[in-house]
PDB file of C-alpha atoms and ligand atoms in Angstrom:
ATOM      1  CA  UNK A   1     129.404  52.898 256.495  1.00 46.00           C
ATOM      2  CA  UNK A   2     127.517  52.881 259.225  1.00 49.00           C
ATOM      3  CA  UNK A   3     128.173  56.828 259.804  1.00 51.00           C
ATOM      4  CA  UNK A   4     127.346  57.858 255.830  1.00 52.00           C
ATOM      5  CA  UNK A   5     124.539  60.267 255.417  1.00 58.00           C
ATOM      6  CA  UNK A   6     121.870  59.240 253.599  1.00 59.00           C
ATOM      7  CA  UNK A   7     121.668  61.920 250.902  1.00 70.00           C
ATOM      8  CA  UNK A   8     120.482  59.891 247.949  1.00 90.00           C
ATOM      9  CA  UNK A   9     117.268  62.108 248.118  1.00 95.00           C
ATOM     10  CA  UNK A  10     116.473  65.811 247.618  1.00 96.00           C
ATOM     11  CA  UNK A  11     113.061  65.069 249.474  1.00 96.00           C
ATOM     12  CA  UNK A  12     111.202  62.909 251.763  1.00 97.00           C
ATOM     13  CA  UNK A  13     107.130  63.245 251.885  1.00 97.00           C
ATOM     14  CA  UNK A  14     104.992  61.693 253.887  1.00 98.00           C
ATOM     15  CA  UNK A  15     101.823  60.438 252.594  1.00 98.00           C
ATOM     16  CA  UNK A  16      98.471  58.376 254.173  1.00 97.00           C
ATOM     17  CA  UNK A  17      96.269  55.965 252.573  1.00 97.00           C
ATOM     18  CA  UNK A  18      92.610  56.147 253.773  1.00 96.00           C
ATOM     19  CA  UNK A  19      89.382  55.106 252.807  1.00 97.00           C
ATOM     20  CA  UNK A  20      86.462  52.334 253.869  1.00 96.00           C
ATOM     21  CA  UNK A  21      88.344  48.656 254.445  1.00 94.00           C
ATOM     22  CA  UNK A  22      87.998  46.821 251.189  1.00 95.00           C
ATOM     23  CA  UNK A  23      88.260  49.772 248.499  1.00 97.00           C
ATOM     24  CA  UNK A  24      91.824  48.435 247.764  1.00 96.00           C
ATOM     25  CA  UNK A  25      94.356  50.638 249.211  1.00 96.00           C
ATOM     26  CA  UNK A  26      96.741  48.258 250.120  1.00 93.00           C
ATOM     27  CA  UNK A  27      96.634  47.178 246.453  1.00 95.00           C
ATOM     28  CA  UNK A  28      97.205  50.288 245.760  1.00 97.00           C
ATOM     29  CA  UNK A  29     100.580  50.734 247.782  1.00 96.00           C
ATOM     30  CA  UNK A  30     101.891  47.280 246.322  1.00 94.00           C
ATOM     31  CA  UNK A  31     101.388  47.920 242.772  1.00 97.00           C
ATOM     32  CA  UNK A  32     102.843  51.537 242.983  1.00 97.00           C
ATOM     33  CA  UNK A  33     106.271  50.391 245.574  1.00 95.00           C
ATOM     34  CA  UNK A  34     106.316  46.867 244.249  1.00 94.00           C
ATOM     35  CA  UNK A  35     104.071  46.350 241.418  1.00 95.00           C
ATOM     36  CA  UNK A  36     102.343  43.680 242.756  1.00 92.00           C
ATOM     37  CA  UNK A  37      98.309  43.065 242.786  1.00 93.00           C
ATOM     38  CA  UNK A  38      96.541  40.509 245.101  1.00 87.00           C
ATOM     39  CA  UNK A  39      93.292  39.223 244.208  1.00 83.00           C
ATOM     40  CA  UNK A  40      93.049  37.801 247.469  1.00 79.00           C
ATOM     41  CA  UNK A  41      91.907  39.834 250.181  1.00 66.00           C
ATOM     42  CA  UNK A  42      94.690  39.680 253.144  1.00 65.00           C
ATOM     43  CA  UNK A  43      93.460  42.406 255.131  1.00 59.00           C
ATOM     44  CA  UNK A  44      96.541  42.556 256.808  1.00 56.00           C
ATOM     45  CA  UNK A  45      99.402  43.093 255.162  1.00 53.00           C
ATOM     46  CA  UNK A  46     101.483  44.080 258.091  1.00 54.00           C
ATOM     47  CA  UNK A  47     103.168  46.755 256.390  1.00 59.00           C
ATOM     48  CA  UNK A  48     103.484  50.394 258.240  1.00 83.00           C
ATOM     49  CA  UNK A  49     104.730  51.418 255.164  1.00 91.00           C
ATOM     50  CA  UNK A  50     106.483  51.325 251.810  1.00 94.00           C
ATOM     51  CA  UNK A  51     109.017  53.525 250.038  1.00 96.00           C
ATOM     52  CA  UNK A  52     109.442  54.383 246.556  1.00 97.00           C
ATOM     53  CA  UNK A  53     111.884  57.017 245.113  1.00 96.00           C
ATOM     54  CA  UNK A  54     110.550  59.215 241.760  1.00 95.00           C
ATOM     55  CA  UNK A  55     111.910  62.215 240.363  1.00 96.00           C
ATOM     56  CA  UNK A  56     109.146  65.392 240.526  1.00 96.00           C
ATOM     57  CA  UNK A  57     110.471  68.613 238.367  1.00 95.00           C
ATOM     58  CA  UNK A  58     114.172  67.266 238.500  1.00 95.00           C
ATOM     59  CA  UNK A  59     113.931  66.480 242.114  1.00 96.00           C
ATOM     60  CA  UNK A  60     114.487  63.089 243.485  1.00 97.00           C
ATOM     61  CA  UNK A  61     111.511  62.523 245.712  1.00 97.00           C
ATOM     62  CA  UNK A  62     111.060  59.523 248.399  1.00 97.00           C
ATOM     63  CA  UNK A  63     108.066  59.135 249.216  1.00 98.00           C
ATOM     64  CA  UNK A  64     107.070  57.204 252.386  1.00 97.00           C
ATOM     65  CA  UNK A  65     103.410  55.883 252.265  1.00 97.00           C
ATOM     66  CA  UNK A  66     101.558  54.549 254.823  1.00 96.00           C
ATOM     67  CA  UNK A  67      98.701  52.055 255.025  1.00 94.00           C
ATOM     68  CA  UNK A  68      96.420  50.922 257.741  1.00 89.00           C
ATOM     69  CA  UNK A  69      96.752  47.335 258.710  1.00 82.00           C
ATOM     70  CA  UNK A  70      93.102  47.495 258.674  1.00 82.00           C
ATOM     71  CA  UNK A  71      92.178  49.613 261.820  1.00 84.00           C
ATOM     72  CA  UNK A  72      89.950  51.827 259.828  1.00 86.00           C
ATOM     73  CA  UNK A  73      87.425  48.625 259.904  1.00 83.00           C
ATOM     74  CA  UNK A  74      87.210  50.028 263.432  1.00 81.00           C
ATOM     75  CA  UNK A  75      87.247  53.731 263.267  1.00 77.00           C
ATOM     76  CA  UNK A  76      90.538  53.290 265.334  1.00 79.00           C
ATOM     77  CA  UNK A  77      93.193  54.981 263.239  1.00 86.00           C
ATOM     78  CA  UNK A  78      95.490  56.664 265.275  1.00 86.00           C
ATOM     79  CA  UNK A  79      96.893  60.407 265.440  1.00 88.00           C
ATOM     80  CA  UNK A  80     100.352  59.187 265.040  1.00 90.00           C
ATOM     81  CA  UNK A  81      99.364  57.616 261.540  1.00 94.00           C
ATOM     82  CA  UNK A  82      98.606  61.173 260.097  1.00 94.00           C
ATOM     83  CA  UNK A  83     101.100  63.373 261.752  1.00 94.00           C
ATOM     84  CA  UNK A  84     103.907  64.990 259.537  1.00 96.00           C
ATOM     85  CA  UNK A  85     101.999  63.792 256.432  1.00 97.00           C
ATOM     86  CA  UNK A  86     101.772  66.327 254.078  1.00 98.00           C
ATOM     87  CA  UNK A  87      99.804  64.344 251.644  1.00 98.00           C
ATOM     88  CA  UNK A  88      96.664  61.980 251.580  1.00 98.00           C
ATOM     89  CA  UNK A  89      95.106  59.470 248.984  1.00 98.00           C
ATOM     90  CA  UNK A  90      91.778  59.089 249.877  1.00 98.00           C
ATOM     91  CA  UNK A  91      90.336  56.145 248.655  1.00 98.00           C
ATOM     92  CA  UNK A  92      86.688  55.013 247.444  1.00 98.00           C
ATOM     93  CA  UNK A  93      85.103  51.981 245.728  1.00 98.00           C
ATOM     94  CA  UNK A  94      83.459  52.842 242.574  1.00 98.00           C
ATOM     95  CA  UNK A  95      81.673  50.124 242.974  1.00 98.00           C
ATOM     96  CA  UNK A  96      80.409  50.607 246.601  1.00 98.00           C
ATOM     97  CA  UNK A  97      78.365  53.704 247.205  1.00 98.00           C
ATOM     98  CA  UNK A  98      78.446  53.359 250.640  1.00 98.00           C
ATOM     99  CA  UNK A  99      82.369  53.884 250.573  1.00 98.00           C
ATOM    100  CA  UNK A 100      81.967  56.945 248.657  1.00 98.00           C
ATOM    101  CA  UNK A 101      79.057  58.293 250.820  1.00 98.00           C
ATOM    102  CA  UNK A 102      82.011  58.151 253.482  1.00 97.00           C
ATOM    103  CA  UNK A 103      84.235  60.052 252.260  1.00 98.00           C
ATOM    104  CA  UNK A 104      82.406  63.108 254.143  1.00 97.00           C
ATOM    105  CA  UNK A 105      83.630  61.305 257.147  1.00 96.00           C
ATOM    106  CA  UNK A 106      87.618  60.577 256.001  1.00 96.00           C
ATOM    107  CA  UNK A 107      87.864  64.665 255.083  1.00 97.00           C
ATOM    108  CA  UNK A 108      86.207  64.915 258.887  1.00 96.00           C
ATOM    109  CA  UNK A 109      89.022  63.131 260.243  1.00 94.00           C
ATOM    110  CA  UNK A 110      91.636  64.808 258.343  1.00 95.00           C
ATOM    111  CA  UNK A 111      90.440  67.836 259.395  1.00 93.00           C
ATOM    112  CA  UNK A 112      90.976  66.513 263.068  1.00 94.00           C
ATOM    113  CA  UNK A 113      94.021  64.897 262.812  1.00 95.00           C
ATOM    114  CA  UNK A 114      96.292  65.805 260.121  1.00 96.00           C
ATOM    115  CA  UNK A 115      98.043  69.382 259.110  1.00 95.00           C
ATOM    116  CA  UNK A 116      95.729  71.455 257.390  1.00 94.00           C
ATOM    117  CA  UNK A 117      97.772  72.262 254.660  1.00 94.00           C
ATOM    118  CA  UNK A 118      97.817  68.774 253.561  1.00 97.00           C
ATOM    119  CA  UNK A 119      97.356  67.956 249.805  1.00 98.00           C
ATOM    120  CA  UNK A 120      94.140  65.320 249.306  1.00 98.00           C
ATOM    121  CA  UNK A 121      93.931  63.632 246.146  1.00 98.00           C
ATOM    122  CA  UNK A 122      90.659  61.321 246.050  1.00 98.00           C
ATOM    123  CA  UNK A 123      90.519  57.979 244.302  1.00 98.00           C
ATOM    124  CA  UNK A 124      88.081  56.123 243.182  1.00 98.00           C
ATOM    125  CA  UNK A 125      89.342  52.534 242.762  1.00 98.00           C
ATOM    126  CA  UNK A 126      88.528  49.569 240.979  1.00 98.00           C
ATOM    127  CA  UNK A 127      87.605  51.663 237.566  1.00 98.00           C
ATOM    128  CA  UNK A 128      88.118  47.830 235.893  1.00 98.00           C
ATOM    129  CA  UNK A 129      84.672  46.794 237.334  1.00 98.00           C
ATOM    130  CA  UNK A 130      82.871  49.448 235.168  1.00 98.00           C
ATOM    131  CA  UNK A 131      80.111  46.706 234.870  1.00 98.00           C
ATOM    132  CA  UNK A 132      79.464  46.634 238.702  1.00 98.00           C
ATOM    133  CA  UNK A 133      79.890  50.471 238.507  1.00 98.00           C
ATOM    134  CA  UNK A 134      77.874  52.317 241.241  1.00 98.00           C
ATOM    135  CA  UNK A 135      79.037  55.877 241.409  1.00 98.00           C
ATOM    136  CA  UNK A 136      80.028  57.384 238.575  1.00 98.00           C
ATOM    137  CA  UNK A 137      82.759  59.903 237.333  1.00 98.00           C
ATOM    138  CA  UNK A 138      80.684  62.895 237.194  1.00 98.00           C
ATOM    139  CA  UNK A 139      79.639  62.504 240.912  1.00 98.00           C
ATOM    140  CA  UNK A 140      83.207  61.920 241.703  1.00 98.00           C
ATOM    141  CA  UNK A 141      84.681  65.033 239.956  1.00 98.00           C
ATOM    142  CA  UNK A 142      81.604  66.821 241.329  1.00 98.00           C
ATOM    143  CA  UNK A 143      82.507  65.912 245.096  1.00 98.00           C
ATOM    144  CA  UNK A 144      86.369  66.895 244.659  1.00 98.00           C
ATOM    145  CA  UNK A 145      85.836  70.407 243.192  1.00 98.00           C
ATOM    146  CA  UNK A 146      83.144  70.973 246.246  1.00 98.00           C
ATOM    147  CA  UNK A 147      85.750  70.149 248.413  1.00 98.00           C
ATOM    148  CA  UNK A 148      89.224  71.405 246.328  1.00 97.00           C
ATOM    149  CA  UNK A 149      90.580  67.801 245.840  1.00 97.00           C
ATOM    150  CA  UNK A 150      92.633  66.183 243.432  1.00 98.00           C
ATOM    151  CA  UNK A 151      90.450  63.298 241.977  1.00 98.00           C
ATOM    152  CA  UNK A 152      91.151  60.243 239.881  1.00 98.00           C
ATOM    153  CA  UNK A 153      89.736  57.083 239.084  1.00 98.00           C
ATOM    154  CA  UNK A 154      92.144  54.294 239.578  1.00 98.00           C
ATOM    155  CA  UNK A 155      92.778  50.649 239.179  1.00 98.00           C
ATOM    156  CA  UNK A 156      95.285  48.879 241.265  1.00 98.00           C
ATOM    157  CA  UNK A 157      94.222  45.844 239.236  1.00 98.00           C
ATOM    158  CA  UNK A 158      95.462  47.019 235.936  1.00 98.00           C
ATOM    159  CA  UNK A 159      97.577  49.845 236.880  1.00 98.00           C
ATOM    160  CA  UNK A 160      95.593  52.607 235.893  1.00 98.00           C
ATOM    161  CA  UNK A 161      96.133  55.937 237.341  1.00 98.00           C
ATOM    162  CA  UNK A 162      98.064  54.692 240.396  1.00 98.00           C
ATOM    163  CA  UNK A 163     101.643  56.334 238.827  1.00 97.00           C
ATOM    164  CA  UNK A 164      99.875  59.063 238.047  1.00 98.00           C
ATOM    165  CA  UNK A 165      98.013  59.374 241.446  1.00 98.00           C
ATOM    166  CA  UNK A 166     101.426  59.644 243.428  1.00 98.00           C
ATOM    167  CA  UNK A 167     102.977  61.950 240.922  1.00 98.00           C
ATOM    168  CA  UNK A 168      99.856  64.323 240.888  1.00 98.00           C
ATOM    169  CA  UNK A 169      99.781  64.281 245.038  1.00 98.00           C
ATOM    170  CA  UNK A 170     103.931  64.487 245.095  1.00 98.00           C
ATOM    171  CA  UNK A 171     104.269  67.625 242.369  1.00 98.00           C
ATOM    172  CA  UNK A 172     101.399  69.554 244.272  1.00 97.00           C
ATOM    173  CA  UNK A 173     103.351  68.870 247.392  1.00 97.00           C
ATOM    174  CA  UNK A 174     106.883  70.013 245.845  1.00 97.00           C
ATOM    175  CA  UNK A 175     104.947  72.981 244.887  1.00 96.00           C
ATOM    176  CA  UNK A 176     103.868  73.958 248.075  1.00 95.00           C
ATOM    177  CA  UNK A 177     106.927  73.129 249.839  1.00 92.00           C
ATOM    178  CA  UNK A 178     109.315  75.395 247.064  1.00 90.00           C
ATOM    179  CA  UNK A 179     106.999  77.858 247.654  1.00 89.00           C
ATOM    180  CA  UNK A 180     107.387  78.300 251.070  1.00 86.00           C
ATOM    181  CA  UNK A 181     110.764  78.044 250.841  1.00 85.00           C
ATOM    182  CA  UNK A 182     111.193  80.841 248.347  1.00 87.00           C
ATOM    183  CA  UNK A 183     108.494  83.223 250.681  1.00 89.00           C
ATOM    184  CA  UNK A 184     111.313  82.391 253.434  1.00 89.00           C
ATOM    185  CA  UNK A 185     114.087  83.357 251.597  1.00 88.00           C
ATOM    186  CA  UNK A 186     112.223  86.158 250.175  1.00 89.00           C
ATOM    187  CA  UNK A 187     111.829  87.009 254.134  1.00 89.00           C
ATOM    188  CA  UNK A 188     115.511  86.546 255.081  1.00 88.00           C
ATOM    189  CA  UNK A 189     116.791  88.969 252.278  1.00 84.00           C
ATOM    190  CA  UNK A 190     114.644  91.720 253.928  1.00 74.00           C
ATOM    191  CA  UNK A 191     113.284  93.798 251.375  1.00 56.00           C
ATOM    192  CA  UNK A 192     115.781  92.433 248.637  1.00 51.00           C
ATOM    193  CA  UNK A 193     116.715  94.709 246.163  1.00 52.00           C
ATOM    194  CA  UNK A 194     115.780  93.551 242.407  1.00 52.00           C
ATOM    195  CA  UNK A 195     119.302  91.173 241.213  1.00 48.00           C
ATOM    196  CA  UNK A 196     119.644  90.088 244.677  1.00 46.00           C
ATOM    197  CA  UNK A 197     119.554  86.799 246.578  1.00 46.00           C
ATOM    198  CA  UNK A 198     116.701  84.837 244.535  1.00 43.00           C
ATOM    199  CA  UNK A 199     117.419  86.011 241.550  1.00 41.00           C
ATOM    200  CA  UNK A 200     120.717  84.116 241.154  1.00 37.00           C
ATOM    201  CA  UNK A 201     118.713  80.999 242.485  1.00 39.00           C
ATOM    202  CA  UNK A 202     116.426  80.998 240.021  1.00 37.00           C
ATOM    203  CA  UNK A 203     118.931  81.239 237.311  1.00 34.00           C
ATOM    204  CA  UNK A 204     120.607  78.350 239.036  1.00 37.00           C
ATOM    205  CA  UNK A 205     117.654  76.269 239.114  1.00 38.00           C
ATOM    206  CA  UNK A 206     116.651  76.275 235.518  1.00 37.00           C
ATOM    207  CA  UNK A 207     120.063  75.312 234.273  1.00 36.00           C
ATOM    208  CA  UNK A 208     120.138  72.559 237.098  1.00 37.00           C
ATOM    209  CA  UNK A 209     116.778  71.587 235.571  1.00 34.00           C
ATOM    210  CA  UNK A 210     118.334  71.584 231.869  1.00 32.00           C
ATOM    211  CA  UNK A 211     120.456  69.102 232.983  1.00 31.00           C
ATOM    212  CA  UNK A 212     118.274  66.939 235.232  1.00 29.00           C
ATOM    213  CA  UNK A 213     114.723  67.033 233.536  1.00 28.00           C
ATOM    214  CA  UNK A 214     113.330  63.742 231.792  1.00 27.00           C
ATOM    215  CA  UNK A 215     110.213  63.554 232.618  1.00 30.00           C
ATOM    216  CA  UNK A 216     108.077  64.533 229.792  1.00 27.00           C
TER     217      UNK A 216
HETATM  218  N1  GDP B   1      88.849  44.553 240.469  1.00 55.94           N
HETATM  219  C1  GDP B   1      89.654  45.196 241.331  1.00 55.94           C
HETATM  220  N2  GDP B   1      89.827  44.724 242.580  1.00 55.94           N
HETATM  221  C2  GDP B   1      90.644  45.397 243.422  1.00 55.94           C
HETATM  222  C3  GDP B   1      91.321  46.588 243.025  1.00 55.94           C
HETATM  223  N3  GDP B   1      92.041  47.021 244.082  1.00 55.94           N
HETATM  224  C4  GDP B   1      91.844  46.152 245.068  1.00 55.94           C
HETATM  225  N4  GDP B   1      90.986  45.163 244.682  1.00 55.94           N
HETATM  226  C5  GDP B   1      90.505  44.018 245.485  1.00 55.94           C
HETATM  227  O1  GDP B   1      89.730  44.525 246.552  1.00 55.94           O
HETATM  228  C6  GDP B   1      89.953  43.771 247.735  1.00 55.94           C
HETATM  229  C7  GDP B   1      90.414  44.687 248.861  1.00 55.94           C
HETATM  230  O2  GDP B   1      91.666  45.228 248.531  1.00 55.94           O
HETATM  231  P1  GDP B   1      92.673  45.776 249.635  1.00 55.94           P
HETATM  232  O3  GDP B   1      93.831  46.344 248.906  1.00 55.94           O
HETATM  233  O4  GDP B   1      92.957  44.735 250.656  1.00 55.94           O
HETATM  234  O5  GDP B   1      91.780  46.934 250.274  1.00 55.94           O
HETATM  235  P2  GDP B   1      92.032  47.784 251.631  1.00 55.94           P
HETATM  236  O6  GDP B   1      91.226  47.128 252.696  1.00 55.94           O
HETATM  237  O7  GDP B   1      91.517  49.143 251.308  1.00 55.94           O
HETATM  238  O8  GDP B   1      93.494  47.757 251.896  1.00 55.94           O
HETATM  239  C8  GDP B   1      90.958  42.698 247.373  1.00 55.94           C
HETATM  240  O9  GDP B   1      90.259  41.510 247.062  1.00 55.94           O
HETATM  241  C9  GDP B   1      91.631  43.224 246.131  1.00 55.94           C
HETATM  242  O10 GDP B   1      92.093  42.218 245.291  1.00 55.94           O
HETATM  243  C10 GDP B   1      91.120  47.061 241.683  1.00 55.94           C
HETATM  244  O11 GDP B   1      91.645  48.087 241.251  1.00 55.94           O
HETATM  245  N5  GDP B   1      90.268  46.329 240.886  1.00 55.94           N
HETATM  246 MG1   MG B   2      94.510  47.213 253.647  1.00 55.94          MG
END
């Protein structure tokens, strides 16, 4: 038992919570691992991090997600929290200018800390309070395409978007990653003649994906 492989997986990514203290992240992580929602703010959850498994194009994904235990308060996040993350939900209060007026600073500190390939999808949380609304859509869309980001508004609260958010992030990570891979095959074949190498692959993927596709 104790020697069995773990192989019930195709993939394991990677992926960091960050944003202000207080725009709901944690929420965020419980309702999409555990579907659970806290009114109550426990600023520390304890948690390093939570797992959930999801398929992405016929792949079965895990994705490991990581969430302060409330550091960012202090500006005091750690190198070791971002590195080997290949993806990031970045998190703002819709309600809370201020947390969105920070976001500047979060892409700063990816920039300094994490891989620079890594995929950013911005949230802007709490889309249930649209009567306490303080920044709105269009200035939320408007940041993301300035910066090439992902964007969403979400609510943890009534699980809005937060599925979504994870599969958007996880598929444009997949992506990436089965790019690269095909590039290095691509490399190792040399300069493959047509009907060689990938070419079987490919056939071999779509009827795998015949099969194993059920997501639509
Ligand atoms: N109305 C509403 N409140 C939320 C939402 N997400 C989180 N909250 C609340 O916002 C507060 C902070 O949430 P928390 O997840 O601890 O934020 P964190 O500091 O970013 O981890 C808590 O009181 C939550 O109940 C949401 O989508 N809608
Ligand atoms: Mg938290």
């Amino acid at each position: 038992m104790a020697n069995r492989v773990d192989h019930e997986y195709d993939y394991l990514f990677k992926i960091v919570l960050i944003g202000d203290s207080g725009v709901g992240k944690s929420n965020i992580l419980s309702r999409f691992t555990r579907n659970e929602f806290c009114l109550e703010s426990k600023s520390t959850i304890g948690v390093e991090f939570a797992t959930r498994t999801l398929q992405v194009e016929g792949k079965t994904v895990k994705a490991q997600i990581w969430d302060t235990a409330g550091q960012e308060r202090y500006r005091a996040i750690t190198s070791a929290y971002y590195r080997g993350a290949v993806g990031a939900l970045l998190v703002y209060d819709i309600t809370k200018s201020r947390t969105f007026d920070n976001v500047q600073r979060w892409l700063r500190e990816l920039r300094d800390h994490a891989d620079s390939n890594i995929v950013i999808l911005m949230a802007g949380n709490k889309s249930d309070l649209n009567h306490l609304r303080a920044v709105s859509e269009e200035d939320g869309k408007a940041l993301a395409e300035k910066e090439s980001l992902s964007f969403l508004e979400t609510s943890a609260l009534e699980a809005y978007n937060i599925e979504k958010a994870f599969q958007v992030i996880l598929t444009e990570i997949y992506h990436i990653i089965s790019k690269k891979a095909l590039a290095v095959q691509e490399a190792a074949s040399g300069s493959a003649l047509p009907g060689q190498g990938t070419t079987i692959n490919v056939a071999d993927a779509s009827g795998n994906q015949r099969r194993g596709c059920c997501s639509t």
